[in-house]
Short mmCIF file of C-alpha atoms and ligand atoms in Angstrom, two decimals:
data_model
loop_
_atom_site.label_atom_id
_atom_site.label_comp_id
_atom_site.label_asym_id
_atom_site.label_seq_id
_atom_site.Cartn_x
_atom_site.Cartn_y
_atom_site.Cartn_z
CA MET A 364 0.00 0.00 0.00
CA HIS A 365 2.72 2.34 1.08
CA THR A 366 4.75 1.38 -1.95
CA HIS A 367 1.79 1.94 -4.16
CA ARG A 368 1.08 5.41 -2.81
CA HIS A 369 4.74 6.28 -3.15
CA THR A 370 4.72 5.14 -6.76
CA HIS A 371 1.56 7.04 -7.34
CA THR A 372 2.96 10.29 -5.93
CA LYS A 373 6.09 9.80 -7.95
CA MET A 374 4.04 9.24 -11.07
CA ASN A 375 2.12 12.39 -10.40
CA SER A 376 5.20 14.54 -9.94
CA HIS A 377 6.78 12.94 -12.98
CA THR A 378 3.78 13.86 -15.07
CA SER A 379 3.81 17.44 -13.87
CA LEU A 380 7.54 17.68 -14.64
CA GLN A 381 6.91 16.30 -18.10
CA ARG A 382 4.03 18.69 -18.55
CA SER A 383 6.18 21.65 -17.57
CA LEU A 384 8.94 20.52 -19.95
CA LEU A 385 6.41 20.11 -22.76
CA MET A 386 5.09 23.57 -22.02
CA LYS A 387 8.57 25.06 -22.20
CA LEU A 388 9.26 23.25 -25.46
CA TYR A 389 5.96 24.49 -26.86
CA VAL A 390 6.76 28.11 -25.93
CA PHE A 391 10.26 27.72 -27.40
CA ILE A 392 8.88 26.35 -30.69
CA ARG A 393 6.27 29.11 -30.85
CA ARG A 394 9.03 31.69 -30.37
CA LEU A 395 11.10 30.10 -33.09
CA ILE A 396 8.14 30.09 -35.49
CA TYR A 397 7.45 33.69 -34.58
CA LEU A 398 11.07 34.72 -35.09
CA ASN A 399 11.26 32.83 -38.38
CA SER A 400 8.13 34.41 -39.75
CA ASN A 401 9.09 37.88 -38.59
CA GLN A 402 10.98 39.80 -41.22
CA THR A 403 12.46 42.64 -39.19
CA SER A 404 16.24 42.81 -39.36
CA CYS A 405 16.55 42.76 -35.60
CA ASN A 406 14.87 39.40 -35.26
CA GLN A 407 16.74 37.99 -38.22
CA GLN A 408 19.93 38.84 -36.47
CA ILE A 409 18.84 36.87 -33.42
CA ILE A 410 18.19 33.83 -35.61
CA LYS A 411 21.59 34.18 -37.26
CA GLN A 412 23.32 34.33 -33.90
CA VAL A 413 21.58 31.21 -32.71
CA PHE A 414 22.13 29.06 -35.79
CA ILE A 415 25.40 30.38 -37.17
CA GLU A 416 27.67 27.65 -38.53
CA PRO A 417 31.42 27.92 -38.08
CA LYS A 418 33.02 28.83 -41.40
CA TRP A 419 35.93 26.43 -41.06
CA LYS A 420 35.19 22.99 -39.75
CA LEU A 421 38.10 21.03 -38.36
CA LYS A 422 37.25 17.35 -38.62
CA ASN A 423 37.61 15.57 -35.33
CA PHE A 424 37.37 11.83 -35.43
CA GLY A 425 39.47 11.23 -32.33
CA MET A 426 42.65 9.19 -32.40
CA HIS A 427 41.24 5.79 -33.32
CA SER A 428 43.37 2.70 -33.70
CA SER A 429 42.10 -0.82 -34.53
CA PRO A 430 42.68 -4.39 -33.39
CA GLY A 431 45.55 -5.95 -35.31
CA ILE A 432 47.56 -2.77 -35.92
CA LEU A 433 51.06 -3.65 -34.75
CA TYR A 434 53.63 -1.06 -33.73
CA ASN A 435 56.40 -0.59 -31.16
CA GLN A 436 55.26 -0.31 -27.54
CA PRO A 437 55.33 3.33 -26.39
CA SER A 438 57.20 3.82 -23.12
CA ALA A 439 56.26 5.93 -20.12
CA LEU A 440 59.93 5.95 -19.12
CA VAL A 441 62.12 6.11 -22.16
CA GLY A 442 61.82 8.73 -24.87
CA ARG A 443 63.96 10.70 -27.24
CA THR A 444 67.03 11.92 -25.35
CA GLY A 445 69.17 15.02 -25.81
CA VAL A 446 66.29 17.31 -26.76
CA ALA A 447 63.06 18.60 -25.21
CA SER A 448 59.96 17.04 -26.69
CA VAL A 449 57.39 19.18 -24.86
CA THR A 450 57.12 22.93 -24.20
CA SER A 451 56.33 24.52 -20.85
CA TRP A 452 52.71 24.97 -22.02
CA LEU A 453 52.59 21.26 -22.88
CA ALA A 454 52.72 21.44 -26.64
CA PRO A 455 54.68 18.57 -28.21
CA ILE A 456 57.93 19.36 -30.04
CA ILE A 457 58.32 16.92 -32.91
CA TRP A 458 61.73 15.27 -33.31
CA GLU A 459 62.79 12.00 -34.86
CA GLY A 460 62.12 9.34 -32.21
CA THR A 461 59.01 10.97 -30.71
CA PHE A 462 56.35 9.34 -32.93
CA ASP A 463 55.55 6.05 -34.63
CA THR A 464 54.89 6.42 -38.35
CA THR A 465 52.87 3.18 -38.68
CA LEU A 466 50.51 4.19 -35.91
CA ILE A 467 50.17 7.86 -36.71
CA ASP A 468 49.63 7.26 -40.45
CA PHE A 469 46.94 4.69 -39.63
CA ILE A 470 45.13 7.12 -37.30
CA TYR A 471 45.09 10.00 -39.78
CA LYS A 472 44.40 7.84 -42.86
CA GLN A 473 40.85 7.31 -41.63
CA GLN A 474 40.17 11.05 -41.52
CA ASN A 475 40.22 11.63 -45.30
CA LEU A 476 42.12 14.90 -44.95
CA THR A 477 43.20 17.50 -47.46
CA ILE A 478 46.29 19.57 -46.72
CA ALA A 479 46.46 22.89 -48.57
CA THR A 480 50.05 23.95 -49.13
CA THR A 481 51.03 27.41 -50.28
CA VAL A 482 54.25 28.51 -51.90
CA PHE A 483 55.30 31.77 -53.53
CA ALA A 484 57.78 32.06 -56.40
CA LEU A 485 58.10 35.54 -57.84
CA GLY A 486 60.82 36.76 -60.18
CA LYS A 487 63.93 34.60 -60.17
CA TYR A 488 62.62 32.45 -57.32
CA THR A 489 60.77 30.35 -59.95
CA ARG A 490 64.11 28.55 -60.37
CA PHE A 491 63.53 26.83 -57.01
CA LEU A 492 60.15 25.38 -57.98
CA LYS A 493 61.27 22.20 -59.73
CA ASP A 494 63.29 20.88 -56.78
CA PHE A 495 60.70 22.07 -54.27
CA LEU A 496 57.78 20.33 -55.99
CA GLU A 497 59.62 17.17 -57.06
CA SER A 498 61.05 16.61 -53.60
CA ALA A 499 57.66 17.37 -51.97
CA GLU A 500 56.10 14.67 -54.13
CA GLN A 501 58.65 12.21 -52.71
CA HIS A 502 58.50 13.17 -49.03
CA TYR A 503 55.65 15.54 -48.12
CA PHE A 504 52.41 13.94 -46.84
CA VAL A 505 52.97 10.94 -49.09
CA GLY A 506 49.72 8.98 -49.48
CA PHE A 507 47.58 11.92 -48.34
CA ARG A 508 45.59 14.47 -50.35
CA VAL A 509 47.64 17.60 -50.95
CA HIS A 510 46.56 20.69 -52.86
CA TYR A 511 49.42 23.06 -53.66
CA TYR A 512 48.55 26.71 -54.26
CA LEU A 513 51.40 28.37 -56.10
CA PHE A 514 51.53 32.15 -56.36
CA THR A 515 53.78 33.62 -59.04
CA ASP A 516 54.12 36.61 -61.36
CA LEU A 517 55.54 34.29 -64.04
CA PRO A 518 53.08 31.42 -64.57
CA GLU A 519 54.80 30.50 -67.85
CA GLU A 520 57.92 29.56 -65.88
CA VAL A 521 56.20 27.01 -63.65
CA PRO A 522 57.81 23.64 -64.48
CA GLU A 523 55.85 20.50 -65.37
CA VAL A 524 56.05 18.23 -62.35
CA LYS A 525 54.34 14.85 -62.28
CA MET A 526 51.90 14.78 -59.37
CA GLY A 527 51.02 11.63 -57.47
CA GLU A 528 47.49 10.33 -56.97
CA ASN A 529 45.24 12.74 -55.03
CA ARG A 530 47.71 15.58 -55.45
CA SER A 531 47.03 18.74 -57.38
CA LEU A 532 48.59 22.10 -58.15
CA THR A 533 46.76 25.38 -58.70
CA VAL A 534 48.80 28.27 -60.14
CA ARG A 535 47.70 31.83 -59.30
CA LYS A 536 49.11 34.90 -60.96
CA VAL A 537 50.04 37.76 -58.63
CA PRO A 538 51.54 41.18 -59.46
CA SER A 539 55.33 41.59 -59.47
CA LEU A 540 56.87 43.70 -56.71
CA ASN A 541 60.13 45.62 -56.68
CA ARG A 542 61.26 44.80 -53.14
CA TRP A 543 61.86 41.25 -51.90
CA GLN A 544 60.77 42.41 -48.45
CA ASP A 545 57.36 43.36 -49.89
CA ILE A 546 57.07 39.98 -51.61
CA SER A 547 57.87 38.17 -48.37
CA MET A 548 55.54 40.30 -46.21
CA GLY A 549 52.78 40.45 -48.85
CA ARG A 550 52.29 36.70 -48.45
CA MET A 551 50.30 37.21 -45.24
CA GLU A 552 47.52 39.15 -46.97
CA ILE A 553 47.29 36.71 -49.88
CA LEU A 554 47.11 33.77 -47.48
CA GLU A 555 44.47 35.51 -45.37
CA LYS A 556 42.32 35.99 -48.49
CA LEU A 557 42.90 32.47 -49.80
CA ILE A 558 41.80 30.90 -46.53
CA GLY A 559 38.93 33.34 -45.97
CA ASN A 560 37.49 33.18 -49.47
CA GLU A 561 38.28 29.78 -50.85
CA LEU A 562 39.46 27.02 -48.59
CA ALA A 563 36.44 26.45 -46.34
CA ASN A 564 35.23 23.40 -48.28
CA GLU A 565 38.55 22.56 -49.88
CA ALA A 566 40.98 21.72 -47.10
CA ASP A 567 41.31 20.71 -43.44
CA TYR A 568 44.80 21.98 -42.71
CA ILE A 569 47.22 24.40 -44.33
CA PHE A 570 50.99 24.77 -44.43
CA CYS A 571 52.75 27.84 -45.83
CA LEU A 572 56.29 27.20 -47.05
CA ASP A 573 59.25 29.13 -48.48
CA VAL A 574 60.22 28.05 -52.00
CA ASP A 575 64.03 28.21 -51.73
CA THR A 576 63.87 24.85 -49.98
CA LYS A 577 63.99 21.12 -50.62
CA PHE A 578 62.65 18.00 -48.90
CA TYR A 579 65.06 15.18 -48.03
CA GLY A 580 63.01 13.19 -45.52
CA ARG A 581 59.52 12.45 -44.32
CA TRP A 582 57.20 15.38 -43.48
CA GLY A 583 53.91 13.73 -42.58
CA VAL A 584 50.80 13.76 -40.41
CA GLU A 585 52.92 14.03 -37.25
CA THR A 586 53.06 17.75 -38.09
CA LEU A 587 49.29 18.33 -38.04
CA GLY A 588 47.83 20.47 -35.29
CA ARG A 589 45.66 23.48 -34.57
CA LEU A 590 48.53 25.97 -34.73
CA VAL A 591 51.97 24.79 -35.76
CA GLY A 592 55.28 26.68 -35.58
CA VAL A 593 58.77 25.58 -36.59
CA ILE A 594 61.80 26.38 -34.43
CA HIS A 595 64.32 28.39 -36.48
CA PRO A 596 67.45 26.35 -37.29
CA TRP A 597 69.84 29.12 -36.23
CA PHE A 598 68.32 29.74 -32.81
CA PHE A 599 67.21 26.39 -31.34
CA ASP A 600 70.11 26.45 -28.87
CA ALA A 601 70.19 30.21 -28.24
CA LEU A 602 69.17 32.24 -25.21
CA ARG A 603 66.09 34.43 -25.60
CA ASN A 604 68.09 37.66 -25.43
CA GLN A 605 70.00 36.49 -28.53
CA PHE A 606 66.81 36.00 -30.57
CA THR A 607 66.46 38.50 -33.42
CA TYR A 608 63.05 39.71 -32.26
CA GLU A 609 61.96 43.26 -33.10
CA ARG A 610 63.25 45.37 -30.19
CA ARG A 611 61.93 48.82 -31.12
CA PRO A 612 58.75 49.64 -29.17
CA GLU A 613 57.52 51.72 -32.15
CA SER A 614 56.89 48.54 -34.15
CA GLN A 615 53.84 46.34 -33.61
CA ALA A 616 56.22 43.37 -33.67
CA TYR A 617 58.02 44.63 -30.55
CA ILE A 618 58.92 42.05 -27.93
CA PRO A 619 60.42 43.44 -24.70
CA ALA A 620 63.72 42.13 -23.32
CA GLY A 621 63.20 39.23 -20.94
CA GLU A 622 60.25 37.82 -22.92
CA GLY A 623 60.15 35.09 -25.55
CA ASP A 624 59.83 31.31 -25.79
CA TYR A 625 61.49 30.22 -29.02
CA TYR A 626 62.53 31.96 -32.22
CA TYR A 627 60.27 30.64 -34.98
CA THR A 628 60.96 30.67 -38.71
CA ALA A 629 58.52 32.23 -41.15
CA ALA A 630 59.69 29.75 -43.80
CA ALA A 631 57.18 27.19 -42.54
CA PHE A 632 54.06 27.48 -40.40
CA GLY A 633 50.59 26.00 -40.50
CA GLY A 634 47.63 24.47 -38.73
CA SER A 635 43.86 24.56 -38.96
CA LEU A 636 42.23 27.00 -41.38
CA GLU A 637 40.71 28.99 -38.54
CA ASP A 638 43.95 29.41 -36.61
CA VAL A 639 46.12 30.19 -39.64
CA HIS A 640 43.51 32.65 -40.90
CA HIS A 641 43.66 34.48 -37.58
CA LEU A 642 47.46 34.43 -37.64
CA THR A 643 47.76 35.80 -41.20
CA LYS A 644 45.05 38.42 -40.59
CA THR A 645 46.73 39.63 -37.39
CA CYS A 646 50.20 39.81 -38.97
CA ARG A 647 48.78 41.65 -42.00
CA GLU A 648 47.02 44.18 -39.75
CA GLN A 649 50.13 44.72 -37.62
CA MET A 650 52.29 45.22 -40.72
CA ASN A 651 49.79 47.78 -42.04
CA ILE A 652 50.02 49.74 -38.80
CA ASP A 653 53.82 49.63 -39.03
CA ALA A 654 53.70 50.82 -42.65
CA ALA A 655 51.43 53.73 -41.65
CA ASN A 656 54.02 54.62 -38.99
CA SER A 657 56.90 54.30 -41.48
CA ILE A 658 58.54 51.42 -39.68
CA GLU A 659 59.41 47.95 -41.00
CA ALA A 660 60.19 45.19 -38.53
CA ILE A 661 63.75 43.91 -38.55
CA TRP A 662 62.87 40.48 -40.03
CA HIS A 663 59.70 41.59 -41.76
CA GLU A 664 56.75 39.20 -41.37
CA GLU A 665 58.96 36.80 -39.41
CA SER A 666 59.16 39.39 -36.60
CA HIS A 667 55.36 39.69 -36.56
CA LEU A 668 54.97 35.92 -36.63
CA ASN A 669 57.22 35.66 -33.58
CA LYS A 670 55.19 38.26 -31.72
CA TYR A 671 52.00 36.36 -32.65
CA PHE A 672 53.35 33.00 -31.46
CA LEU A 673 54.57 34.52 -28.19
CA TYR A 674 51.05 35.55 -27.19
CA ASN A 675 49.11 32.88 -29.12
CA LYS A 676 51.05 29.75 -28.23
CA PRO A 677 51.34 27.12 -30.96
CA SER A 678 49.69 23.82 -30.09
CA LYS A 679 52.52 21.91 -31.76
CA LEU A 680 56.14 22.82 -32.49
CA LEU A 681 58.32 21.24 -35.14
CA SER A 682 62.02 20.83 -34.44
CA PRO A 683 64.58 22.27 -36.88
CA GLU A 684 64.51 18.87 -38.66
CA TYR A 685 61.53 20.48 -40.42
CA LEU A 686 63.49 23.51 -41.69
CA TRP A 687 67.22 23.06 -41.57
CA ARG A 688 70.03 25.42 -42.61
CA ASP A 689 71.58 23.46 -45.44
CA ILE A 690 71.78 19.79 -46.40
CA ASN A 691 75.57 19.83 -45.96
CA VAL A 692 75.48 21.13 -42.40
CA GLY A 693 74.97 18.87 -39.37
CA ALA A 694 74.24 19.15 -35.66
CA ALA A 695 74.29 16.49 -32.96
CA GLN A 696 70.56 16.84 -32.23
CA ILE A 697 69.50 16.56 -35.87
CA LYS A 698 69.11 12.84 -36.65
CA ILE A 699 67.36 13.48 -39.93
CA ILE A 700 67.06 16.51 -42.20
CA ARG A 701 63.53 16.50 -43.56
CA PHE A 702 63.28 19.92 -45.17
CA THR A 703 66.01 22.46 -45.65
CA HIS A 704 66.88 25.78 -47.11
CA VAL A 705 68.91 25.57 -50.28
CA ALA A 706 72.02 27.72 -50.56
CA LYS A 707 71.27 30.80 -52.64
CA ASN A 708 73.15 33.89 -53.66
CA ASN A 709 70.76 36.66 -52.60
CA ALA A 710 72.28 39.11 -55.10
CA ASP A 711 71.51 36.64 -57.93
CA VAL A 712 67.86 36.04 -57.13
CA ARG A 713 66.45 39.08 -55.33
CA PRO A 714 65.10 42.10 -57.20
CA ASN A 715 66.80 44.52 -54.76
CA PRO A 716 69.63 44.37 -52.20
C1 UD2 B 2088 63.83 34.67 -44.01
C2 UD2 B 2088 62.71 33.72 -43.66
C3 UD2 B 2088 61.56 33.95 -44.63
C4 UD2 B 2088 61.09 35.39 -44.52
C5 UD2 B 2088 62.24 36.36 -44.72
C6 UD2 B 2088 61.81 37.77 -44.36
C7 UD2 B 2088 63.83 31.84 -42.65
C8 UD2 B 2088 64.42 30.51 -42.81
N1 UD2 B 2088 63.23 32.37 -43.73
O1 UD2 B 2088 64.31 34.16 -45.25
O2 UD2 B 2088 60.50 33.07 -44.34
O3 UD2 B 2088 60.51 35.60 -43.23
O4 UD2 B 2088 63.39 36.02 -43.93
O5 UD2 B 2088 62.90 38.58 -44.08
O6 UD2 B 2088 63.85 32.40 -41.58
N2 UD2 B 2088 60.17 35.44 -52.59
C9 UD2 B 2088 59.95 35.39 -53.96
N3 UD2 B 2088 60.61 36.25 -54.79
C10 UD2 B 2088 61.50 37.16 -54.33
C11 UD2 B 2088 61.74 37.23 -52.94
C12 UD2 B 2088 61.06 36.35 -52.09
O7 UD2 B 2088 59.17 34.57 -54.44
O8 UD2 B 2088 62.09 37.89 -55.14
C13 UD2 B 2088 59.40 34.55 -51.68
C14 UD2 B 2088 59.92 33.11 -51.76
O9 UD2 B 2088 58.84 32.23 -51.54
C15 UD2 B 2088 60.90 33.05 -50.61
C16 UD2 B 2088 60.20 33.93 -49.57
O10 UD2 B 2088 59.56 34.96 -50.34
O11 UD2 B 2088 61.07 31.72 -50.17
C17 UD2 B 2088 61.10 34.56 -48.50
O12 UD2 B 2088 62.16 35.27 -49.09
P1 UD2 B 2088 63.66 34.82 -48.87
O13 UD2 B 2088 63.73 33.31 -48.89
O14 UD2 B 2088 64.55 35.53 -49.79
O15 UD2 B 2088 63.94 35.31 -47.39
P2 UD2 B 2088 65.12 34.84 -46.41
O16 UD2 B 2088 65.95 33.79 -47.05
O17 UD2 B 2088 65.82 36.03 -45.86
#
C-alpha cells in the first residue's frame, strides 16, 4: 500500500515535470516560429546568432586505432634523449624518435584529410620550384591528399612536375613587386584571403612554405595540429636575449627584453584554417600599422609571426629537422634533415639588395 502510494505520488510529480517541460518546449517552438516568420532585421539577427555555422570545420574523429595494428610499444619511461619534446605549455615538439609512423599514419588515414600547401615564387625564385615540388612529391604527406597553391608573377615559368594520386597544383598569378621584403611580407595578406574566401570546403589543414627549400626526408601527419610553428634552425640552442626579435617599441612586432619562448621561422608554419587565418590576418594588420608609422620590422613578417606566437602559443612545435640550414650542415641533435633551405646567392635572385 505504502509502496503503491509512493509510486503514485512519484508518477504524479513525474507527469507534472513532463508537462512543464512540454510547455517550455511548446513556448520555445512558438518563439522560433514567430522569429522565423518575422521579417524585421533585428529578429533575423537573433536567428543568425543562434544558428550560425562555423566557417571552417576542423574534422575531429578522435585518435582511433584498430585491433591488429602492430607497432612498437610506447614507453612511459624512455623517450627521445638530448632534446626537449614538450614545451612549458605542454605542446609537443616533434623530433625524430618521438612518434611512430605506422601508428600515426593509420590514425590520420581514416580522416580523409586534405592539406592545402602554399608557396610563392616571384621573379627569379621560380628557379627553385622544380626541386621544391619534385622533392615534396617524394616526401611531403605521401599517401595523403595535398593541394598546392602556387603564387607567381611568371606562370609560364612554372615547371611541369608529375603529381602523385590525389595531389594537385593550382597556379595563381600575382603582381610583381620591386622589393623582396614586400614579396615576403605580402604573403600574409594573400594567405588571409585564400583561406577566408576559398578554402572552407577545400581543405582541413594548411601549411605555408618558403620556395628556396627542398625536402630530403619524411614530413607527414605528425606535423598536423591546430597551430603549428617551426623552431628556427639558427636559434634552437640560443638564449632568448639572442633571438632576433623586433626590439623597437615603435613597431607592432616589438617584444620586450626578458620575454620570448622560441625563435620561430617564417619559412614554414601552419595548422587549422581557422587558426592560420587568424594568424595571417593579425600579422597583416600589424604590418599595415607599421607601414602607416613608417617602420618595417627587422625580419619583416617573421618578426610579426614571432610576436603572434609569443602571445598565441602554438599547439605543436616542429624541431629544426623540419626547416634546416643546409643539407651539408649537421648538428648532434639533428638525426634526420627532412626539409632544408637551399644555398642561394641573394644578389643573384632578389630584385633589390
Ligand atoms: C627569411 C625567412 C623567410 C622570410 C624572410 C623575411 C627563414 C628561414 N626564412 O628568409 O620566411 O621571413 O626572412 O625577411 O627564416 N620570394 C619570392 N621572390 C623574391 C623574394 C622572395 O618569391 O624575389 C618569396 C619566396 O617564396 C621566398 C620567400 O619569399 O622563399 C622569402 O624570401 P627569402 O627566402 O629571400 O627570405 P630569407 O631567405 O631572408
